[in-house]
Amino acid sequence: INAEYGWNFGFHRKDNRKKKIHPSENPKLVHMEFKKHIEFLEKLAITNDRKYSSIVLRQLNSLRKKLTVSSLKDLVEIQFPSDSPQREELLSILNKVSSVVMSDEPAPTSATKERKEKASIVPEVEIYLSLLVLLLLIDKKLNNEACTFSSYLIDRIGEINQPTTFALSARIFFYYSRSFELSNRLPEIRGKLHALLRTATLRRDHEGIATVMNLLLRSYLEQNLYEQADKLLSKAPISESNCSSNQFARYLYYQGRIKSVQLAYTEAYECLLTSIRKAPQKSALGFRLTVTKLLCIVQLLTGEIPERSVFSQPGLKSQLKPYLQLTQAVRTGDLTSFQNVFTTHAEVFTQDKNYNLIQRLRTNVIKTGLRKINLSYSRISLKDVCDKLHLGSVEDAEFIVAKAIHDGVIDSTLDHENGYLQSKGNVDVYSTNEPQNDYHKRVSFCLNLHNEAVKSMWFPPDAHKLKLESEEARKERQKQEQEIADHLAKDDDDDEF
């Protein structure tokens, strides 16, 4: 009836909602974002204020999804002088990408067709545009071309020695190593990375030092060269006050993995726990997953049981199921269950490079079972201990029980002649120093956290010597601060993880 007479009783409502257009489909908006970043970098070159480079790098991941060959060509042709050799290099690479990758890119709009070439270009903008081209090569999976171009960029950065470019150069270092890693050629650049570390140290480029240091540690650990990695850690340590939180979190993870292999479980646990606390909490799922897996194993090796909430984190729950089953087997002290879990998920543990560490947990499973037996029985024969722990023989059970008593795992006596284990009874934990030590650890952590927060605060140089600003200057300053705050809030968790 409605269709015949044109009546509308509300049953068929017209959908006036506009279809959402992805930002990458609008070249004009993408061009405006690029232009905004270039303006920030030009301000960085003038004011030497590192907050502008921080804004650009924070938004790099979101902008990376919108990269196209045509938009980068327009930027290069507008920003670089016509006689610049870097311009020819970038354009030749972009032409190769456009010839290899057939992409349905939108035609450039009138905003991107403007050709107002600049007479000169600041180094910050040059490195930024080169970084975008390198990201495009990696995203298009042109790994060989990315290796060649990143090597060219490393040589080009060596000719530029300006503190305002250090943050951008550090990101170039990261993707330089990443491109060779994707090509399975990571060991080839180890000597070059050592040279970059020396250069960054001489230039006092703290962000570059932290980045290259982590790249070297990653290169060593990929080939299981733990001794070389440990020597590098001892010779060139990184200070937390001189690098970003993300790089320091990586550094602590590598340090924790090295310490765990060296049987220094307490130090490894502290490093991994600090690393996961300093990592981004809403992003970097891959990094947090890797650290959480290793942290669970190290915590089990120290004799502690991870909390259940660790295995129910959003986004990590399914990947942590094998480690949850492993933790349950260790907690119950069931050696048979532990062997079943270990055999079932051996491929996952090998892929995570935790296979050898998990093999060490067998002793912890036996110790846990001995503790439960010691609490349950005041006196038990060694044959019953052998049966409950599923050990090979009574002699093995006697040896394991003797070692557990010697290490202080259980408070008991062993009667060799009669073949039984005699418990000395439960000890009140509050009569020992254990509560005091735990309280001391928590207080020390809070104090260290407060000291780190104070050290990380930024203060303008000679702020106490400045004169009172005028009303117009104050309004302009507040406007700039609000603009920067909006940009930081937009991509607060975007980073290079």
Coordinates of C-alpha atoms in Angstrom, one line a residue:
I1 CA 0.0 0.0 0.0
N2 CA 2.8 2.4 0.9
A3 CA 4.5 1.7 -2.4
E4 CA 1.3 2.2 -4.4
Y5 CA 0.1 5.4 -2.9
G6 CA 3.4 6.8 -1.8
W7 CA 2.5 6.8 1.8
N8 CA 5.2 6.5 4.5
F9 CA 4.1 5.4 7.9
G10 CA 7.7 5.1 9.2
F11 CA 8.2 1.5 8.1
H12 CA 10.7 2.4 5.4
R13 CA 13.1 5.1 6.6
K14 CA 15.4 6.7 4.2
D15 CA 19.1 6.2 5.2
N16 CA 20.6 9.7 5.0
R17 CA 23.8 8.6 6.7
K18 CA 26.9 9.3 4.6
K19 CA 29.2 6.5 3.8
K20 CA 32.5 6.7 5.7
I21 CA 35.4 7.2 3.4
H22 CA 38.7 5.8 4.5
P23 CA 41.3 8.6 4.9
S24 CA 43.7 6.8 2.4
E25 CA 41.0 7.2 -0.2
N26 CA 41.1 11.0 0.0
P27 CA 44.5 12.3 -1.3
K28 CA 43.7 15.8 -0.2
L29 CA 43.4 14.9 3.5
V30 CA 46.6 12.8 3.3
H31 CA 48.4 15.6 1.6
M32 CA 47.3 18.0 4.4
E33 CA 48.6 15.5 7.1
F34 CA 52.0 15.3 5.3
K35 CA 52.1 19.1 5.1
K36 CA 51.4 19.4 8.8
H37 CA 54.2 17.1 9.7
I38 CA 56.6 19.0 7.4
E39 CA 55.6 22.2 9.2
F40 CA 56.4 20.6 12.5
L41 CA 59.8 19.5 11.3
E42 CA 60.6 23.0 10.0
K43 CA 59.7 24.4 13.4
L44 CA 62.0 21.8 14.9
A45 CA 64.9 23.0 12.7
I46 CA 64.3 26.6 13.9
T47 CA 63.4 26.2 17.6
N48 CA 65.4 23.0 18.3
D49 CA 62.4 21.7 20.4
R50 CA 62.3 17.9 20.3
K51 CA 58.6 17.8 21.1
Y52 CA 57.9 18.4 17.3
S53 CA 59.8 15.3 16.3
S54 CA 58.0 13.4 19.0
I55 CA 54.6 14.4 17.5
V56 CA 55.7 13.3 14.0
L57 CA 57.1 10.0 15.1
R58 CA 54.1 9.2 17.3
Q59 CA 51.8 9.6 14.2
L60 CA 54.1 7.7 11.9
N61 CA 52.3 4.4 12.3
S62 CA 48.9 5.7 11.5
L63 CA 50.2 7.7 8.6
R64 CA 52.1 4.7 7.3
K65 CA 48.8 3.0 6.3
K66 CA 48.0 5.9 4.0
L67 CA 51.2 5.9 2.0
T68 CA 50.9 5.8 -1.8
V69 CA 53.4 6.2 -4.6
S70 CA 51.6 9.3 -6.0
S71 CA 51.4 11.1 -2.7
L72 CA 55.1 10.6 -2.0
K73 CA 56.0 11.7 -5.6
D74 CA 54.1 14.9 -5.1
L75 CA 55.9 15.6 -1.7
V76 CA 59.3 14.9 -3.1
E77 CA 58.8 17.1 -6.2
I78 CA 57.4 20.0 -4.0
Q79 CA 59.8 19.8 -1.1
F80 CA 63.2 19.1 -2.8
P81 CA 64.9 21.6 -5.1
S82 CA 65.0 20.6 -8.7
D83 CA 68.8 20.3 -8.7
S84 CA 69.0 18.1 -5.6
P85 CA 70.6 14.7 -6.1
Q86 CA 68.5 13.3 -3.3
R87 CA 65.4 14.2 -5.2
E88 CA 66.5 12.2 -8.2
E89 CA 67.3 9.2 -6.0
L90 CA 63.9 9.2 -4.3
L91 CA 62.0 9.7 -7.6
S92 CA 63.9 6.9 -9.3
I93 CA 63.0 4.5 -6.4
L94 CA 59.3 5.6 -6.5
N95 CA 59.2 5.0 -10.2
K96 CA 60.6 1.5 -9.7
V97 CA 57.9 0.9 -7.0
S98 CA 55.1 2.1 -9.3
S99 CA 56.4 -0.1 -12.2
V100 CA 56.6 -3.3 -10.0
V101 CA 53.5 -2.8 -7.8
M102 CA 50.2 -2.4 -9.7
S103 CA 48.0 -0.4 -7.3
D104 CA 44.7 1.2 -7.8
E105 CA 45.6 4.5 -6.4
P106 CA 43.3 7.5 -6.7
A107 CA 44.2 10.3 -9.1
P108 CA 45.9 13.3 -7.4
T109 CA 43.6 16.2 -6.6
S110 CA 44.2 19.8 -7.3
A111 CA 45.8 20.2 -3.9
T112 CA 48.4 17.6 -4.7
K113 CA 49.0 19.0 -8.2
E114 CA 50.4 22.3 -7.0
R115 CA 54.1 22.6 -8.0
K116 CA 55.7 25.3 -5.8
E117 CA 59.2 23.9 -5.5
K118 CA 61.3 25.2 -2.6
A119 CA 64.8 26.6 -3.0
S120 CA 66.2 24.5 -0.2
I121 CA 65.2 21.7 2.1
V122 CA 66.1 21.3 5.8
P123 CA 67.8 18.0 6.8
E124 CA 64.9 17.0 9.1
V125 CA 62.4 17.0 6.2
E126 CA 64.8 15.2 3.9
I127 CA 65.3 12.4 6.4
Y128 CA 61.5 12.3 7.1
L129 CA 60.6 11.9 3.4
S130 CA 63.4 9.3 2.9
L131 CA 61.9 7.4 5.9
L132 CA 58.5 7.4 4.3
V133 CA 59.9 6.0 1.0
L134 CA 61.7 3.3 3.0
L135 CA 58.5 2.3 4.8
L136 CA 56.7 2.1 1.4
L137 CA 59.3 -0.3 0.1
I138 CA 59.0 -2.5 3.2
D139 CA 55.2 -2.5 3.1
K140 CA 55.3 -3.5 -0.6
K141 CA 57.6 -6.4 0.3
L142 CA 60.4 -5.1 -1.9
N143 CA 63.0 -6.3 0.6
N144 CA 66.0 -6.2 -1.7
E145 CA 65.3 -2.6 -2.8
A146 CA 64.7 -1.7 0.8
C147 CA 68.1 -3.0 1.8
T148 CA 69.8 -1.1 -1.0
F149 CA 68.0 2.2 -0.2
S150 CA 68.4 1.9 3.5
S151 CA 72.2 1.4 3.0
Y152 CA 72.2 4.6 1.0
L153 CA 70.3 6.4 3.8
I154 CA 72.8 5.3 6.4
D155 CA 75.6 6.8 4.4
R156 CA 73.6 10.0 3.9
I157 CA 72.8 10.3 7.6
G158 CA 76.6 10.0 8.3
E159 CA 77.1 13.2 6.4
I160 CA 74.5 15.1 8.6
N161 CA 75.5 15.9 12.1
Q162 CA 72.6 17.9 13.7
P163 CA 71.0 17.1 17.0
T164 CA 67.6 17.8 15.6
T165 CA 67.8 14.8 13.3
F166 CA 68.8 12.3 15.9
A167 CA 65.3 11.0 16.6
L168 CA 64.5 10.5 12.9
S169 CA 67.9 9.0 12.3
A170 CA 67.3 6.4 15.1
R171 CA 64.1 5.3 13.3
I172 CA 66.1 5.0 10.0
F173 CA 68.5 2.7 11.9
F174 CA 65.6 0.5 13.1
Y175 CA 64.1 0.0 9.6
Y176 CA 67.6 -0.4 8.1
S177 CA 68.1 -3.5 10.3
R178 CA 64.5 -4.6 9.7
S179 CA 64.9 -4.6 6.0
F180 CA 68.0 -6.8 6.2
E181 CA 66.2 -9.1 8.7
L182 CA 63.3 -9.6 6.3
S183 CA 65.8 -10.6 3.6
N184 CA 67.5 -13.1 6.0
R185 CA 70.7 -11.0 5.8
L186 CA 70.9 -9.7 9.3
P187 CA 74.4 -10.9 10.2
E188 CA 75.8 -9.0 7.2
I189 CA 75.2 -5.6 8.8
R190 CA 76.6 -6.4 12.3
G191 CA 79.9 -4.6 11.5
K192 CA 78.0 -1.6 10.2
L193 CA 75.8 -1.5 13.4
H194 CA 79.0 -1.4 15.5
A195 CA 80.2 1.5 13.4
L196 CA 76.9 3.3 13.9
L197 CA 77.2 2.7 17.7
R198 CA 80.6 4.3 17.8
T199 CA 79.4 7.3 15.7
A200 CA 76.3 7.8 17.8
T201 CA 78.5 7.7 21.0
L202 CA 80.9 10.3 19.6
R203 CA 78.0 12.5 18.7
R204 CA 76.2 11.9 22.0
D205 CA 73.2 10.7 20.2
H206 CA 71.5 8.9 23.1
E207 CA 68.4 7.8 21.2
G208 CA 70.7 6.4 18.4
I209 CA 72.8 4.6 21.0
A210 CA 69.8 2.9 22.5
T211 CA 68.3 2.0 19.1
V212 CA 71.6 0.5 17.7
M213 CA 72.3 -1.2 21.0
N214 CA 69.0 -3.1 20.8
L215 CA 69.5 -3.9 17.2
L216 CA 72.9 -5.5 18.0
L217 CA 71.5 -7.5 20.9
R218 CA 68.7 -8.7 18.6
S219 CA 71.2 -9.7 16.0
Y220 CA 73.2 -11.7 18.5
L221 CA 70.2 -13.4 20.1
E222 CA 68.8 -14.4 16.7
Q223 CA 71.9 -16.7 16.3
N224 CA 72.1 -17.7 20.0
L225 CA 75.3 -15.8 20.6
Y226 CA 74.6 -15.1 24.3
E227 CA 78.2 -14.7 25.3
Q228 CA 78.8 -11.9 22.8
A229 CA 75.6 -10.3 23.8
D230 CA 76.5 -10.4 27.4
K231 CA 79.9 -8.8 26.7
L232 CA 78.2 -6.0 24.8
L233 CA 75.9 -5.4 27.7
S234 CA 78.8 -5.2 30.1
K235 CA 80.9 -2.9 27.9
A236 CA 78.1 -0.5 26.7
P237 CA 75.2 -0.2 29.2
I238 CA 72.3 2.0 28.5
S239 CA 71.0 4.6 31.0
E240 CA 67.2 5.0 31.3
S241 CA 67.4 8.7 31.5
N242 CA 69.0 9.0 28.1
C243 CA 66.6 7.0 25.9
S244 CA 62.9 6.6 25.4
S245 CA 60.7 4.2 27.3
N246 CA 60.1 2.0 24.3
Q247 CA 63.8 1.5 23.6
F248 CA 64.6 0.9 27.3
A249 CA 61.8 -1.7 27.5
R250 CA 63.4 -3.5 24.6
Y251 CA 66.8 -3.3 26.3
L252 CA 65.4 -4.8 29.5
Y253 CA 63.8 -7.6 27.6
Y254 CA 67.0 -8.6 25.9
Q255 CA 68.9 -8.3 29.2
G256 CA 66.3 -10.5 30.9
R257 CA 66.6 -13.2 28.2
I258 CA 70.4 -13.2 28.6
K259 CA 70.2 -13.4 32.4
S260 CA 67.6 -16.2 32.2
V261 CA 70.0 -18.3 30.0
Q262 CA 72.8 -17.6 32.5
L263 CA 70.7 -19.0 35.4
A264 CA 70.4 -15.5 37.0
Y265 CA 66.6 -15.9 37.4
T266 CA 66.1 -13.2 40.0
E267 CA 67.8 -10.5 37.9
A268 CA 66.0 -11.8 34.8
Y269 CA 62.6 -11.6 36.5
E270 CA 63.2 -8.0 37.6
C271 CA 64.3 -6.9 34.1
L272 CA 61.3 -8.6 32.4
L273 CA 58.8 -7.2 35.0
T274 CA 60.2 -3.7 34.5
S275 CA 60.1 -4.1 30.7
I276 CA 56.5 -5.1 30.6
R277 CA 55.6 -2.2 32.8
K278 CA 57.3 0.3 30.6
A279 CA 55.9 -1.1 27.4
P280 CA 52.7 0.5 25.9
Q281 CA 49.7 -0.9 27.6
K282 CA 47.1 -0.5 24.8
S283 CA 49.3 -1.5 21.8
A284 CA 52.5 -3.5 21.1
L285 CA 50.6 -6.8 21.6
G286 CA 53.4 -8.8 20.0
F287 CA 56.1 -7.4 22.3
R288 CA 53.9 -7.8 25.5
L289 CA 53.1 -11.4 24.5
T290 CA 56.8 -12.3 24.0
V291 CA 57.8 -10.7 27.3
T292 CA 54.8 -12.3 29.2
K293 CA 55.7 -15.8 27.9
L294 CA 59.3 -15.5 29.1
L295 CA 58.3 -13.8 32.3
C296 CA 56.0 -16.7 33.2
I297 CA 58.8 -19.2 32.7
V298 CA 61.4 -17.2 34.7
Q299 CA 58.9 -16.8 37.5
L300 CA 58.3 -20.5 37.6
L301 CA 62.0 -21.1 37.6
T302 CA 62.3 -18.9 40.7
G303 CA 59.8 -21.1 42.5
E304 CA 56.8 -18.7 42.3
I305 CA 53.5 -19.2 40.5
P306 CA 52.2 -16.5 38.2
E307 CA 48.8 -15.0 38.9
R308 CA 45.8 -16.2 36.9
S309 CA 45.1 -12.7 35.7
V310 CA 48.4 -12.8 33.7
F311 CA 46.9 -15.4 31.4
S312 CA 43.5 -13.6 30.8
Q313 CA 44.8 -10.3 29.4
P314 CA 42.8 -9.0 26.5
G315 CA 44.3 -10.0 23.2
L316 CA 46.8 -12.5 24.8
K317 CA 44.5 -15.1 26.2
S318 CA 44.5 -17.6 23.4
Q319 CA 48.3 -17.4 22.8
L320 CA 49.0 -18.0 26.5
K321 CA 47.0 -21.2 26.8
P322 CA 50.0 -23.5 26.5
Y323 CA 51.8 -21.5 29.2
L324 CA 48.7 -21.6 31.4
Q325 CA 48.6 -25.4 31.2
L326 CA 52.4 -25.5 31.9
T327 CA 51.9 -23.4 35.0
Q328 CA 49.1 -25.6 36.2
A329 CA 51.3 -28.7 35.9
V330 CA 54.1 -27.0 37.8
R331 CA 51.7 -25.7 40.5
T332 CA 50.3 -29.2 41.1
G333 CA 53.7 -30.9 41.1
D334 CA 52.5 -33.6 38.7
L335 CA 55.5 -34.7 36.6
T336 CA 53.3 -36.8 34.2
S337 CA 51.1 -33.8 33.4
F338 CA 54.1 -31.7 32.9
Q339 CA 55.6 -34.1 30.4
N340 CA 52.3 -34.3 28.5
V341 CA 52.0 -30.5 28.2
F342 CA 55.7 -30.3 27.3
T343 CA 55.3 -32.9 24.5
T344 CA 52.0 -31.5 23.2
H345 CA 53.2 -27.9 22.8
A346 CA 56.8 -28.6 22.0
E347 CA 56.5 -26.9 18.6
V348 CA 55.1 -23.7 20.2
F349 CA 57.8 -23.6 22.8
T350 CA 60.5 -24.1 20.1
Q351 CA 59.0 -21.3 18.0
D352 CA 59.0 -19.0 21.0
K353 CA 62.7 -20.0 21.7
N354 CA 61.7 -21.1 25.2
Y355 CA 62.2 -24.8 24.8
N356 CA 65.5 -25.1 26.7
L357 CA 64.2 -23.0 29.6
I358 CA 61.1 -25.1 29.9
Q359 CA 63.2 -28.2 30.1
R360 CA 64.7 -26.8 33.3
L361 CA 61.3 -26.7 34.9
R362 CA 61.3 -30.5 35.5
T363 CA 63.3 -29.9 38.7
N364 CA 60.8 -27.3 39.9
V365 CA 57.9 -29.7 39.3
I366 CA 59.7 -32.3 41.5
K367 CA 60.4 -29.6 44.2
T368 CA 56.8 -28.6 44.2
G369 CA 55.7 -32.2 44.6
L370 CA 58.1 -32.6 47.5
R371 CA 56.7 -29.5 49.3
K372 CA 53.2 -30.9 49.0
I373 CA 54.3 -34.2 50.3
N374 CA 56.2 -32.6 53.2
L375 CA 53.1 -30.6 54.2
S376 CA 50.8 -33.6 53.9
Y377 CA 52.8 -36.3 55.7
S378 CA 54.8 -36.2 58.8
R379 CA 56.5 -39.4 57.8
I380 CA 56.6 -41.2 54.5
S381 CA 58.7 -43.9 52.9
L382 CA 61.0 -43.1 50.0
K383 CA 59.2 -45.8 47.9
D384 CA 55.9 -43.9 48.3
V385 CA 57.7 -40.6 47.4
C386 CA 59.0 -42.4 44.2
D387 CA 55.5 -43.5 43.3
K388 CA 53.8 -40.1 43.9
L389 CA 56.4 -38.2 42.0
H390 CA 56.6 -40.8 39.2
L391 CA 60.4 -41.1 39.5
G392 CA 62.5 -43.9 38.0
S393 CA 63.8 -45.6 41.2
V394 CA 64.0 -45.3 44.9
E395 CA 67.7 -44.4 44.6
D396 CA 66.7 -41.4 42.4
A397 CA 64.1 -40.4 44.9
E398 CA 66.6 -40.5 47.8
F399 CA 69.1 -38.4 45.9
I400 CA 66.4 -35.8 44.9
V401 CA 65.1 -35.6 48.5
A402 CA 68.6 -35.2 49.9
K403 CA 69.4 -32.3 47.5
A404 CA 66.0 -30.7 48.3
I405 CA 66.9 -30.8 52.0
H406 CA 70.3 -29.4 51.4
D407 CA 68.9 -26.5 49.3
G408 CA 66.3 -25.6 51.9
V409 CA 63.4 -26.5 49.8
I410 CA 61.9 -28.7 52.5
D411 CA 62.5 -28.8 56.3
S412 CA 62.9 -32.5 56.9
T413 CA 65.3 -35.3 57.8
L414 CA 66.2 -38.3 55.8
D415 CA 66.7 -41.7 57.4
H416 CA 68.8 -43.7 55.0
E417 CA 68.8 -47.0 56.9
N418 CA 65.0 -47.3 57.3
G419 CA 64.3 -45.5 54.0
Y420 CA 61.8 -42.8 55.1
L421 CA 61.4 -39.0 55.1
Q422 CA 60.6 -37.3 58.4
S423 CA 59.1 -33.8 58.4
K424 CA 60.0 -31.3 61.1
G425 CA 56.6 -29.6 61.1
N426 CA 55.3 -26.4 59.6
V427 CA 57.1 -23.1 60.3
D428 CA 55.2 -19.9 60.9
V429 CA 56.1 -17.6 58.1
Y430 CA 55.6 -14.5 60.3
S431 CA 58.4 -15.7 62.5
T432 CA 60.9 -15.3 59.7
N433 CA 62.2 -12.3 57.7
E434 CA 60.2 -13.1 54.6
P435 CA 57.3 -10.6 55.2
Q436 CA 59.9 -7.9 55.9
N437 CA 61.8 -8.7 52.7
D438 CA 58.6 -8.6 50.6
Y439 CA 57.6 -5.3 52.2
H440 CA 61.0 -3.9 51.5
K441 CA 60.8 -4.9 47.8
R442 CA 57.5 -3.0 47.4
V443 CA 58.7 0.1 49.1
S444 CA 61.8 0.1 47.0
F445 CA 59.8 -0.2 43.8
C446 CA 57.6 2.7 44.8
L447 CA 60.6 4.9 45.6
N448 CA 62.4 4.0 42.4
L449 CA 59.2 4.8 40.4
H450 CA 59.0 8.2 42.0
N451 CA 62.6 9.0 41.3
E452 CA 62.3 7.9 37.7
A453 CA 59.2 10.1 37.2
V454 CA 61.1 13.1 38.6
K455 CA 64.1 12.5 36.3
S456 CA 61.9 12.2 33.3
M457 CA 60.3 15.6 33.7
W458 CA 61.2 18.2 31.1
F459 CA 62.1 21.7 32.2
P460 CA 62.9 24.6 29.7
P461 CA 66.5 25.8 30.1
D462 CA 66.9 28.9 32.1
A463 CA 63.2 29.1 32.8
H464 CA 63.8 31.0 36.1
K465 CA 65.6 33.8 34.2
L466 CA 62.8 34.5 31.8
K467 CA 60.8 37.8 32.1
L468 CA 57.1 37.8 32.4
E469 CA 55.5 37.3 28.9
S470 CA 52.8 39.6 27.5
E471 CA 49.2 38.7 27.1
E472 CA 49.5 38.1 23.4
A473 CA 52.6 35.9 23.8
R474 CA 50.8 33.9 26.5
K475 CA 47.8 33.3 24.3
E476 CA 50.0 32.3 21.4
R477 CA 51.9 29.9 23.6
Q478 CA 48.7 28.4 25.0
K479 CA 47.4 27.9 21.5
Q480 CA 50.6 26.0 20.4
E481 CA 50.5 23.9 23.6
Q482 CA 46.9 22.9 23.0
E483 CA 47.6 22.0 19.4
I484 CA 50.5 19.8 20.4
A485 CA 48.4 18.2 23.2
D486 CA 45.7 17.3 20.7
H487 CA 48.2 15.6 18.4
L488 CA 49.7 13.7 21.3
A489 CA 46.2 12.6 22.5
K490 CA 45.3 11.4 19.0
D491 CA 48.0 8.8 18.7
D492 CA 49.2 8.3 22.3
D493 CA 50.0 4.6 21.9
D494 CA 51.4 4.6 18.4
D495 CA 55.1 3.6 18.5
E496 CA 57.6 1.5 16.7
F497 CA 56.9 -1.8 18.5

